[in-house]
PDB file of C-alpha atoms in Angstrom:
ATOM      1  CA  MET A   1      -0.199   0.130  -0.108  1.00 84.00           C
ATOM      2  CA  ARG A   2       2.938   2.384   0.896  1.00 84.00           C
ATOM      3  CA  ALA A   3       4.224   2.095  -2.566  1.00 90.00           C
ATOM      4  CA  THR A   4       1.092   2.751  -4.277  1.00 94.00           C
ATOM      5  CA  VAL A   5       0.596   5.965  -1.982  1.00 95.00           C
ATOM      6  CA  GLU A   6       4.197   7.200  -3.206  1.00 94.00           C
ATOM      7  CA  GLU A   7       3.176   6.789  -6.833  1.00 96.00           C
ATOM      8  CA  LEU A   8       0.056   8.900  -6.103  1.00 96.00           C
ATOM      9  CA  PHE A   9       1.950  11.614  -4.624  1.00 94.00           C
ATOM     10  CA  LEU A  10       4.297  11.726  -7.374  1.00 95.00           C
ATOM     11  CA  ARG A  11       1.697  11.665 -10.220  1.00 96.00           C
ATOM     12  CA  GLN A  12      -0.553  14.205  -8.254  1.00 97.00           C
ATOM     13  CA  ALA A  13       2.457  16.474  -7.976  1.00 95.00           C
ATOM     14  CA  GLU A  14       3.118  16.441 -11.703  1.00 96.00           C
ATOM     15  CA  GLU A  15      -0.721  17.034 -12.308  1.00 96.00           C
ATOM     16  CA  TRP A  16      -1.919  19.098  -9.639  1.00 96.00           C
ATOM     17  CA  PRO A  17      -0.430  22.818  -9.362  1.00 95.00           C
ATOM     18  CA  LEU A  18      -2.104  23.338  -6.032  1.00 95.00           C
ATOM     19  CA  LEU A  19      -0.374  20.232  -4.400  1.00 96.00           C
ATOM     20  CA  ALA A  20       2.955  20.908  -6.121  1.00 95.00           C
ATOM     21  CA  THR A  21       2.770  24.463  -4.367  1.00 94.00           C
ATOM     22  CA  GLY A  22       1.923  23.101  -1.105  1.00 94.00           C
ATOM     23  CA  VAL A  23       4.607  20.507  -1.410  1.00 95.00           C
ATOM     24  CA  ALA A  24       7.310  23.170  -2.208  1.00 94.00           C
ATOM     25  CA  ALA A  25       5.900  25.461   0.693  1.00 93.00           C
ATOM     26  CA  LEU A  26       6.343  22.623   2.984  1.00 94.00           C
ATOM     27  CA  ALA A  27       9.836  22.009   1.880  1.00 94.00           C
ATOM     28  CA  GLY A  28      10.931  25.856   2.572  1.00 93.00           C
ATOM     29  CA  ALA A  29       9.085  25.794   5.978  1.00 94.00           C
ATOM     30  CA  ARG A  30      11.116  26.857   8.933  1.00 95.00           C
ATOM     31  CA  THR A  31      11.118  24.323  11.881  1.00 95.00           C
ATOM     32  CA  ARG A  32      12.687  25.432  15.195  1.00 95.00           C
ATOM     33  CA  ASP A  33      13.337  22.842  18.083  1.00 95.00           C
ATOM     34  CA  LEU A  34      12.032  24.272  21.614  1.00 94.00           C
ATOM     35  CA  GLY A  35      13.588  21.640  23.661  1.00 87.00           C
ATOM     36  CA  ARG A  36      16.988  21.815  25.204  1.00 74.00           C
ATOM     37  CA  ASP A  37      17.928  18.294  24.594  1.00 76.00           C
ATOM     38  CA  GLY A  38      16.797  18.246  20.818  1.00 73.00           C
ATOM     39  CA  ALA A  39      13.811  16.251  21.485  1.00 78.00           C
ATOM     40  CA  GLY A  40      11.240  18.839  20.923  1.00 84.00           C
ATOM     41  CA  PRO A  41       8.576  19.836  20.931  1.00 95.00           C
ATOM     42  CA  LEU A  42       8.950  21.536  17.385  1.00 95.00           C
ATOM     43  CA  VAL A  43       7.401  24.812  16.118  1.00 96.00           C
ATOM     44  CA  ARG A  44       6.898  24.913  12.574  1.00 95.00           C
ATOM     45  CA  HIS A  45       6.148  28.091  10.350  1.00 94.00           C
ATOM     46  CA  ILE A  46       3.465  27.007   7.515  1.00 89.00           C
ATOM     47  CA  PRO A  47       1.789  30.284   6.210  1.00 83.00           C
ATOM     48  CA  HIS A  48      -0.595  28.444   3.870  1.00 76.00           C
ATOM     49  CA  ARG A  49      -2.026  26.684   7.051  1.00 72.00           C
ATOM     50  CA  ALA A  50      -3.466  29.855   8.495  1.00 67.00           C
ATOM     51  CA  ALA A  51      -7.051  29.068   6.983  1.00 59.00           C
ATOM     52  CA  SER A  52      -7.332  25.609   8.548  1.00 61.00           C
ATOM     53  CA  THR A  53      -5.910  26.959  11.665  1.00 61.00           C
ATOM     54  CA  THR A  54      -8.397  29.834  12.168  1.00 58.00           C
ATOM     55  CA  ALA A  55     -11.371  27.837  10.566  1.00 61.00           C
ATOM     56  CA  LYS A  56     -14.695  28.574  11.805  1.00 68.00           C
ATOM     57  CA  VAL A  57     -16.225  25.336  12.658  1.00 71.00           C
ATOM     58  CA  ASP A  58     -19.474  26.303  14.154  1.00 73.00           C
ATOM     59  CA  PRO A  59     -22.626  24.866  12.833  1.00 78.00           C
ATOM     60  CA  ALA A  60     -23.724  27.873  11.079  1.00 79.00           C
ATOM     61  CA  SER A  61     -20.460  28.406   9.016  1.00 80.00           C
ATOM     62  CA  ILE A  62     -20.477  24.965   8.300  1.00 81.00           C
ATOM     63  CA  ALA A  63     -23.995  25.033   6.821  1.00 79.00           C
ATOM     64  CA  LYS A  64     -23.125  28.066   4.498  1.00 81.00           C
ATOM     65  CA  ARG A  65     -20.063  26.159   2.606  1.00 87.00           C
ATOM     66  CA  PRO A  66     -20.138  22.909   0.401  1.00 91.00           C
ATOM     67  CA  CYS A  67     -18.307  20.083   1.872  1.00 93.00           C
ATOM     68  CA  PHE A  68     -14.974  20.202   0.619  1.00 93.00           C
ATOM     69  CA  LEU A  69     -14.459  16.488   1.319  1.00 95.00           C
ATOM     70  CA  CYS A  70     -17.520  15.036  -0.639  1.00 96.00           C
ATOM     71  CA  ARG A  71     -16.477  13.512  -3.941  1.00 94.00           C
ATOM     72  CA  GLU A  72     -18.459  16.236  -6.178  1.00 95.00           C
ATOM     73  CA  ASN A  73     -16.731  18.967  -4.539  1.00 95.00           C
ATOM     74  CA  LEU A  74     -13.008  17.980  -4.681  1.00 95.00           C
ATOM     75  CA  PHE A  75     -10.346  19.783  -6.912  1.00 94.00           C
ATOM     76  CA  PRO A  76     -10.847  18.761 -10.752  1.00 94.00           C
ATOM     77  CA  GLU A  77      -7.352  17.426 -10.673  1.00 95.00           C
ATOM     78  CA  GLN A  78      -7.804  15.529  -7.193  1.00 95.00           C
ATOM     79  CA  ARG A  79      -7.401  11.702  -7.261  1.00 95.00           C
ATOM     80  CA  GLY A  80      -7.639   9.147  -4.667  1.00 96.00           C
ATOM     81  CA  LEU A  81      -6.829   5.679  -3.521  1.00 96.00           C
ATOM     82  CA  PRO A  82      -9.442   3.332  -2.297  1.00 96.00           C
ATOM     83  CA  PHE A  83      -9.143   1.409   0.963  1.00 96.00           C
ATOM     84  CA  GLY A  84     -11.521  -1.204   2.181  1.00 93.00           C
ATOM     85  CA  GLY A  85     -15.165  -0.573   1.155  1.00 91.00           C
ATOM     86  CA  ASP A  86     -15.463   2.765   3.167  1.00 95.00           C
ATOM     87  CA  TRP A  87     -12.459   4.832   2.515  1.00 98.00           C
ATOM     88  CA  THR A  88     -10.489   7.108   0.183  1.00 97.00           C
ATOM     89  CA  LEU A  89      -6.819   8.276   0.335  1.00 98.00           C
ATOM     90  CA  LEU A  90      -6.233  11.833  -0.943  1.00 98.00           C
ATOM     91  CA  CYS A  91      -3.250  14.008  -1.362  1.00 97.00           C
ATOM     92  CA  ASN A  92      -3.370  17.042   1.126  1.00 96.00           C
ATOM     93  CA  PRO A  93      -2.771  20.029  -0.870  1.00 95.00           C
ATOM     94  CA  PHE A  94      -2.053  22.199   2.210  1.00 93.00           C
ATOM     95  CA  PRO A  95       0.507  19.969   4.062  1.00 95.00           C
ATOM     96  CA  ILE A  96       2.215  20.168   7.385  1.00 95.00           C
ATOM     97  CA  VAL A  97       4.497  16.999   7.130  1.00 96.00           C
ATOM     98  CA  GLU A  98       5.722  14.939   4.517  1.00 96.00           C
ATOM     99  CA  ARG A  99       3.367  12.431   2.783  1.00 96.00           C
ATOM    100  CA  HIS A 100       0.403  14.176   4.410  1.00 97.00           C
ATOM    101  CA  LEU A 101      -2.783  12.342   3.477  1.00 98.00           C
ATOM    102  CA  THR A 102      -6.350  12.886   4.051  1.00 98.00           C
ATOM    103  CA  ILE A 103      -8.608   9.729   4.303  1.00 98.00           C
ATOM    104  CA  VAL A 104     -12.063  10.497   3.653  1.00 98.00           C
ATOM    105  CA  HIS A 105     -15.166   8.191   4.300  1.00 97.00           C
ATOM    106  CA  ARG A 106     -17.142   7.683   0.924  1.00 96.00           C
ATOM    107  CA  GLU A 107     -20.290   8.875   2.608  1.00 96.00           C
ATOM    108  CA  HIS A 108     -21.107  12.287   4.018  1.00 96.00           C
ATOM    109  CA  ARG A 109     -21.525  11.717   7.601  1.00 95.00           C
ATOM    110  CA  ASP A 110     -20.390  13.345  10.862  1.00 95.00           C
ATOM    111  CA  GLN A 111     -17.074  13.281  12.166  1.00 96.00           C
ATOM    112  CA  ARG A 112     -17.341  10.590  14.980  1.00 96.00           C
ATOM    113  CA  ILE A 113     -14.720   8.225  16.118  1.00 96.00           C
ATOM    114  CA  GLY A 114     -16.716   5.738  17.985  1.00 92.00           C
ATOM    115  CA  GLY A 115     -16.899   2.269  16.210  1.00 93.00           C
ATOM    116  CA  ARG A 116     -14.179   3.487  13.873  1.00 96.00           C
ATOM    117  CA  LEU A 117     -10.958   2.770  15.879  1.00 97.00           C
ATOM    118  CA  GLY A 118     -10.338  -0.431  14.320  1.00 97.00           C
ATOM    119  CA  ASP A 119     -10.454   1.230  10.868  1.00 97.00           C
ATOM    120  CA  LEU A 120      -7.992   3.755  12.104  1.00 98.00           C
ATOM    121  CA  LEU A 121      -5.390   0.867  13.255  1.00 98.00           C
ATOM    122  CA  ASP A 122      -6.248  -0.954   9.927  1.00 98.00           C
ATOM    123  CA  LEU A 123      -4.861   2.084   8.183  1.00 98.00           C
ATOM    124  CA  ALA A 124      -1.989   2.486  10.310  1.00 98.00           C
ATOM    125  CA  GLY A 125      -1.010  -1.157   9.597  1.00 97.00           C
ATOM    126  CA  ALA A 126      -1.369  -0.571   5.902  1.00 97.00           C
ATOM    127  CA  LEU A 127       0.483   2.587   5.876  1.00 97.00           C
ATOM    128  CA  GLU A 128       4.025   1.605   6.836  1.00 95.00           C
ATOM    129  CA  GLY A 129       6.041   4.381   7.904  1.00 96.00           C
ATOM    130  CA  LEU A 130       3.152   6.581   8.465  1.00 98.00           C
ATOM    131  CA  PHE A 131       1.029   7.859  11.277  1.00 98.00           C
ATOM    132  CA  VAL A 132      -2.769   7.978  11.389  1.00 98.00           C
ATOM    133  CA  LEU A 133      -4.832  10.559  13.311  1.00 98.00           C
ATOM    134  CA  TYR A 134      -8.176  11.699  13.998  1.00 98.00           C
ATOM    135  CA  ASN A 135      -9.037  15.131  15.017  1.00 97.00           C
ATOM    136  CA  GLY A 136     -12.439  15.340  16.966  1.00 96.00           C
ATOM    137  CA  PRO A 137     -15.152  17.745  15.614  1.00 93.00           C
ATOM    138  CA  ARG A 138     -14.396  20.230  18.538  1.00 92.00           C
ATOM    139  CA  CYS A 139     -10.715  19.270  18.573  1.00 93.00           C
ATOM    140  CA  GLY A 140      -9.322  20.578  15.553  1.00 89.00           C
ATOM    141  CA  ALA A 141     -11.114  19.167  12.660  1.00 87.00           C
ATOM    142  CA  SER A 142     -11.868  21.611   9.919  1.00 85.00           C
ATOM    143  CA  ALA A 143     -14.290  19.477   8.121  1.00 91.00           C
ATOM    144  CA  PRO A 144     -16.449  18.347  11.270  1.00 92.00           C
ATOM    145  CA  ASP A 145     -19.414  17.471   8.999  1.00 94.00           C
ATOM    146  CA  HIS A 146     -17.495  14.822   7.072  1.00 96.00           C
ATOM    147  CA  LEU A 147     -15.721  11.656   8.683  1.00 97.00           C
ATOM    148  CA  HIS A 148     -12.008  11.535   7.837  1.00 97.00           C
ATOM    149  CA  PHE A 149      -8.741  10.873   9.232  1.00 98.00           C
ATOM    150  CA  GLN A 150      -5.301  12.063   8.210  1.00 98.00           C
ATOM    151  CA  ALA A 151      -1.879  10.602   7.825  1.00 98.00           C
ATOM    152  CA  GLY A 152       1.833  11.566   7.564  1.00 98.00           C
ATOM    153  CA  ALA A 153       5.374  10.511   7.944  1.00 97.00           C
ATOM    154  CA  LEU A 154       5.954   8.969  11.320  1.00 97.00           C
ATOM    155  CA  GLY A 155       9.263  10.634  11.670  1.00 95.00           C
ATOM    156  CA  GLU A 156       7.922  13.915  11.591  1.00 95.00           C
ATOM    157  CA  LEU A 157       6.356  13.390  15.055  1.00 97.00           C
ATOM    158  CA  PRO A 158       8.526  14.183  18.496  1.00 96.00           C
ATOM    159  CA  VAL A 159       6.027  12.128  20.404  1.00 97.00           C
ATOM    160  CA  VAL A 160       7.113   8.910  18.680  1.00 96.00           C
ATOM    161  CA  PRO A 161      10.704   8.238  20.569  1.00 94.00           C
ATOM    162  CA  ALA A 162       8.982   9.574  23.816  1.00 94.00           C
ATOM    163  CA  ALA A 163       6.030   6.865  23.551  1.00 96.00           C
ATOM    164  CA  ALA A 164       8.708   4.244  22.834  1.00 94.00           C
ATOM    165  CA  ARG A 165      10.349   5.078  25.975  1.00 93.00           C
ATOM    166  CA  ALA A 166       7.287   5.092  28.252  1.00 93.00           C
ATOM    167  CA  SER A 167       5.486   2.211  29.582  1.00 89.00           C
ATOM    168  CA  GLY A 168       1.793   3.835  29.716  1.00 84.00           C
ATOM    169  CA  PRO A 169      -0.890   4.025  30.036  1.00 95.00           C
ATOM    170  CA  ALA A 170       0.026   7.551  30.980  1.00 94.00           C
ATOM    171  CA  LEU A 171       2.061   9.855  29.051  1.00 94.00           C
ATOM    172  CA  ASP A 172       2.380  13.357  29.800  1.00 86.00           C
ATOM    173  CA  VAL A 173       4.904  15.120  27.345  1.00 88.00           C
ATOM    174  CA  TRP A 174       4.982  18.868  27.057  1.00 92.00           C
ATOM    175  CA  GLY A 175       2.081  19.371  29.161  1.00 93.00           C
ATOM    176  CA  ALA A 176      -0.456  17.292  26.954  1.00 94.00           C
ATOM    177  CA  ARG A 177      -1.846  14.422  29.228  1.00 94.00           C
ATOM    178  CA  THR A 178      -2.118  11.490  26.978  1.00 96.00           C
ATOM    179  CA  LEU A 179      -3.265   7.865  27.210  1.00 97.00           C
ATOM    180  CA  LEU A 180      -0.753   5.461  25.548  1.00 97.00           C
ATOM    181  CA  LEU A 181      -2.062   2.283  24.516  1.00 97.00           C
ATOM    182  CA  ARG A 182       0.412  -0.367  22.968  1.00 97.00           C
ATOM    183  CA  GLY A 183      -0.276  -4.191  21.895  1.00 97.00           C
ATOM    184  CA  ALA A 184      -2.002  -6.138  19.219  1.00 97.00           C
ATOM    185  CA  ARG A 185      -4.649  -4.498  17.103  1.00 97.00           C
ATOM    186  CA  GLU A 186      -8.126  -5.914  18.771  1.00 97.00           C
ATOM    187  CA  SER A 187      -6.741  -5.218  22.282  1.00 97.00           C
ATOM    188  CA  VAL A 188      -5.545  -1.466  21.473  1.00 97.00           C
ATOM    189  CA  ALA A 189      -8.785  -0.926  19.672  1.00 97.00           C
ATOM    190  CA  ALA A 190     -11.070  -2.377  22.609  1.00 96.00           C
ATOM    191  CA  GLU A 191      -9.070  -0.290  25.112  1.00 96.00           C
ATOM    192  CA  ALA A 192      -9.518   2.888  23.255  1.00 97.00           C
ATOM    193  CA  GLU A 193     -13.193   2.409  22.835  1.00 96.00           C
ATOM    194  CA  ARG A 194     -13.661   1.722  26.643  1.00 95.00           C
ATOM    195  CA  ALA A 195     -11.768   4.761  27.285  1.00 96.00           C
ATOM    196  CA  LEU A 196     -13.938   6.802  25.004  1.00 96.00           C
ATOM    197  CA  LYS A 197     -17.048   5.320  27.112  1.00 95.00           C
ATOM    198  CA  LEU A 198     -15.551   6.390  30.498  1.00 94.00           C
ATOM    199  CA  LEU A 199     -14.605   9.909  28.980  1.00 95.00           C
ATOM    200  CA  ALA A 200     -18.603   9.970  27.921  1.00 94.00           C
ATOM    201  CA  ALA A 201     -19.494   8.938  31.475  1.00 93.00           C
ATOM    202  CA  ALA A 202     -17.308  11.426  33.213  1.00 91.00           C
ATOM    203  CA  LEU A 203     -17.534  14.680  31.095  1.00 92.00           C
ATOM    204  CA  PRO A 204     -20.843  16.158  29.466  1.00 89.00           C
ATOM    205  CA  GLN A 205     -19.248  16.857  26.089  1.00 93.00           C
ATOM    206  CA  GLU A 206     -21.264  16.706  22.784  1.00 92.00           C
ATOM    207  CA  PRO A 207     -21.502  15.076  20.276  1.00 92.00           C
ATOM    208  CA  GLU A 208     -18.705  12.859  21.358  1.00 95.00           C
ATOM    209  CA  PRO A 209     -16.014  12.912  23.871  1.00 96.00           C
ATOM    210  CA  TRP A 210     -13.603  15.486  22.736  1.00 96.00           C
ATOM    211  CA  VAL A 211     -10.616  13.720  21.725  1.00 97.00           C
ATOM    212  CA  ASN A 212      -7.567  13.611  19.409  1.00 98.00           C
ATOM    213  CA  VAL A 213      -6.223  10.239  18.398  1.00 98.00           C
ATOM    214  CA  VAL A 214      -2.794   9.210  16.907  1.00 98.00           C
ATOM    215  CA  ALA A 215      -1.765   5.777  15.793  1.00 98.00           C
ATOM    216  CA  TRP A 216       0.952   3.719  14.248  1.00 98.00           C
ATOM    217  CA  GLN A 217       2.362   0.523  14.021  1.00 97.00           C
ATOM    218  CA  ALA A 218       5.746  -0.145  15.678  1.00 96.00           C
ATOM    219  CA  PRO A 219       8.545  -2.083  13.843  1.00 94.00           C
ATOM    220  CA  ASP A 220       7.748  -5.347  16.136  1.00 94.00           C
ATOM    221  CA  GLY A 221       4.312  -5.423  14.577  1.00 95.00           C
ATOM    222  CA  THR A 222       2.626  -3.879  17.634  1.00 97.00           C
ATOM    223  CA  PHE A 223       0.374  -0.947  17.592  1.00 98.00           C
ATOM    224  CA  VAL A 224       0.964   2.323  19.365  1.00 98.00           C
ATOM    225  CA  LEU A 225      -2.268   4.589  20.073  1.00 98.00           C
ATOM    226  CA  LEU A 226      -2.144   7.998  21.948  1.00 98.00           C
ATOM    227  CA  LEU A 227      -5.450   9.569  22.787  1.00 98.00           C
ATOM    228  CA  TYR A 228      -5.476  13.085  23.930  1.00 97.00           C
ATOM    229  CA  PRO A 229      -8.855  13.804  25.881  1.00 97.00           C
ATOM    230  CA  ARG A 230      -9.574  17.481  25.535  1.00 96.00           C
ATOM    231  CA  GLY A 231     -11.312  20.092  27.608  1.00 95.00           C
ATOM    232  CA  LYS A 232     -11.252  22.833  25.228  1.00 94.00           C
ATOM    233  CA  HIS A 233     -10.783  23.489  21.618  1.00 93.00           C
ATOM    234  CA  ARG A 234      -8.738  26.553  21.857  1.00 93.00           C
ATOM    235  CA  PRO A 235      -6.820  28.301  24.251  1.00 92.00           C
ATOM    236  CA  GLU A 236      -7.962  31.850  25.684  1.00 94.00           C
ATOM    237  CA  ALA A 237      -4.874  33.492  23.862  1.00 92.00           C
ATOM    238  CA  PHE A 238      -6.395  32.428  20.471  1.00 92.00           C
ATOM    239  CA  HIS A 239      -9.810  34.015  21.443  1.00 92.00           C
ATOM    240  CA  ARG A 240      -7.940  37.363  22.664  1.00 93.00           C
ATOM    241  CA  GLY A 241      -6.044  37.292  19.346  1.00 91.00           C
ATOM    242  CA  GLU A 242      -2.625  37.084  21.193  1.00 92.00           C
ATOM    243  CA  LEU A 243      -1.629  33.755  19.354  1.00 91.00           C
ATOM    244  CA  VAL A 244      -2.565  31.918  16.306  1.00 91.00           C
ATOM    245  CA  VAL A 245      -2.091  28.199  17.634  1.00 91.00           C
ATOM    246  CA  SER A 246      -5.086  25.942  17.465  1.00 92.00           C
ATOM    247  CA  PRO A 247      -3.880  22.685  18.871  1.00 95.00           C
ATOM    248  CA  ALA A 248      -4.737  19.304  17.106  1.00 96.00           C
ATOM    249  CA  ALA A 249      -3.192  16.003  16.794  1.00 97.00           C
ATOM    250  CA  VAL A 250       0.000  16.727  15.252  1.00 97.00           C
ATOM    251  CA  ASP A 251       0.321  19.736  17.581  1.00 96.00           C
ATOM    252  CA  LEU A 252      -0.143  17.779  20.682  1.00 97.00           C
ATOM    253  CA  SER A 253       2.161  14.989  19.409  1.00 97.00           C
ATOM    254  CA  GLY A 254       5.186  17.749  19.578  1.00 96.00           C
ATOM    255  CA  LEU A 255       5.020  19.427  16.059  1.00 96.00           C
ATOM    256  CA  VAL A 256       3.235  22.604  16.586  1.00 95.00           C
ATOM    257  CA  VAL A 257       1.860  24.652  13.409  1.00 94.00           C
ATOM    258  CA  ALA A 258       2.425  28.475  13.510  1.00 93.00           C
ATOM    259  CA  PRO A 259       1.126  30.094  10.668  1.00 91.00           C
ATOM    260  CA  VAL A 260       2.011  33.441  12.100  1.00 92.00           C
ATOM    261  CA  GLU A 261       5.577  34.464  11.765  1.00 93.00           C
ATOM    262  CA  LYS A 262       5.791  36.292  15.135  1.00 94.00           C
ATOM    263  CA  ASP A 263       4.331  33.430  16.720  1.00 94.00           C
ATOM    264  CA  PHE A 264       6.898  30.961  15.186  1.00 95.00           C
ATOM    265  CA  GLU A 265       9.543  33.569  16.520  1.00 95.00           C
ATOM    266  CA  ARG A 266       8.464  34.217  19.980  1.00 94.00           C
ATOM    267  CA  LEU A 267       6.806  30.664  21.214  1.00 94.00           C
ATOM    268  CA  THR A 268       8.703  29.048  23.930  1.00 94.00           C
ATOM    269  CA  ALA A 269       8.543  25.381  25.494  1.00 93.00           C
ATOM    270  CA  ALA A 270       6.857  26.902  28.260  1.00 93.00           C
ATOM    271  CA  ASP A 271       4.305  28.798  26.411  1.00 94.00           C
ATOM    272  CA  LEU A 272       3.375  25.361  24.574  1.00 94.00           C
ATOM    273  CA  ARG A 273       3.251  23.765  28.077  1.00 94.00           C
ATOM    274  CA  SER A 274       0.668  26.179  29.151  1.00 95.00           C
ATOM    275  CA  VAL A 275      -1.482  25.865  26.247  1.00 95.00           C
ATOM    276  CA  PHE A 276      -1.521  22.019  26.157  1.00 96.00           C
ATOM    277  CA  GLU A 277      -2.333  22.064  29.967  1.00 95.00           C
ATOM    278  CA  GLU A 278      -5.312  24.343  29.067  1.00 96.00           C
ATOM    279  CA  VAL A 279      -6.992  22.344  26.240  1.00 96.00           C
ATOM    280  CA  THR A 280      -6.403  18.851  27.504  1.00 95.00           C
ATOM    281  CA  ILE A 281      -8.432  17.522  30.549  1.00 95.00           C
ATOM    282  CA  GLY A 282      -7.351  18.179  34.159  1.00 92.00           C
ATOM    283  CA  GLU A 283      -5.390  16.077  36.390  1.00 92.00           C
ATOM    284  CA  GLU A 284      -8.455  14.774  38.381  1.00 92.00           C
ATOM    285  CA  VAL A 285     -10.364  13.831  35.605  1.00 92.00           C
ATOM    286  CA  PHE A 286      -7.385  12.218  33.804  1.00 94.00           C
ATOM    287  CA  ALA A 287      -6.647  10.137  36.979  1.00 93.00           C
ATOM    288  CA  ARG A 288     -10.152   8.817  36.947  1.00 92.00           C
ATOM    289  CA  LEU A 289      -9.814   7.682  33.443  1.00 93.00           C
ATOM    290  CA  LEU A 290      -6.632   5.746  34.212  1.00 93.00           C
ATOM    291  CA  GLY A 291      -8.456   4.334  37.321  1.00 92.00           C
ATOM    292  CA  GLY A 292     -11.180   3.190  35.181  1.00 92.00           C
ATOM    293  CA  LEU A 293      -8.774   1.496  32.763  1.00 89.00           C
ATOM    294  CA  GLY A 294      -7.037  -0.150  35.717  1.00 82.00           C
ATOM    295  CA  GLY A 295      -3.786   1.692  35.126  1.00 58.00           C
ATOM    296  CA  THR A 296      -2.008   4.185  37.143  1.00 45.00           C
ATOM    297  CA  GLN A 297      -0.415   7.553  36.707  1.00 41.00           C
TER     298      GLN A 297
END
């Protein structure tokens, strides 16, 4: 499958000027390591992501625009690869990582992760060397009206080596309280589904528990899944106009997108820790989640 994805990217970059422009912009993007030991987090200045970072995702705004993930509204040059009976892999024309894919459900249905974690892990198993992610409808998804995942080059995420060193089920990197699950596909999917049910019981969030999810297959064949339970969509500094950062799965995994140059220049690791602690759930609720799963922090 990975070889077919490479062929798709090469062909689309030749046929689709918008993708070629996006790939070139990513190649020229500046990335800064905020960690003292070179282990991240990273902040990356990508001006072409401004529209996504600041996207209005309230129901009224969504209703005013056509769904850009539905087949009939795709760019004329855009081509995809089928996966299973439900999914289509598309090249993302506004990439934030190498080999950035948007993985779209063939039907127009709301962004929901319940019952779909197995699909996410199947994609992670098929896309060697890539991660697969889910952004909840109130946790960074710019298309909350159409079910989709994303994927990208695994080596771009600073959280990967941090997860390899951790035993789980708790992982706290850069202030983002995270559930770390590792094992066979069936057990990881079942534990993640159980975590969603525990979060739904603990927090009155709608339309589903607010989460970001990132998964990949390790070299030994096991699966790694990170679930970031969320308390807020965006930090207060965003709403005050002080900082154009809207954390989603990639950001919480240690690669923070800063579309505004002044934010890229001035952000510190302490700033990001404050943002991540603000948007993920509190320590008490996270401890209850771990207790319900039979783990300790």
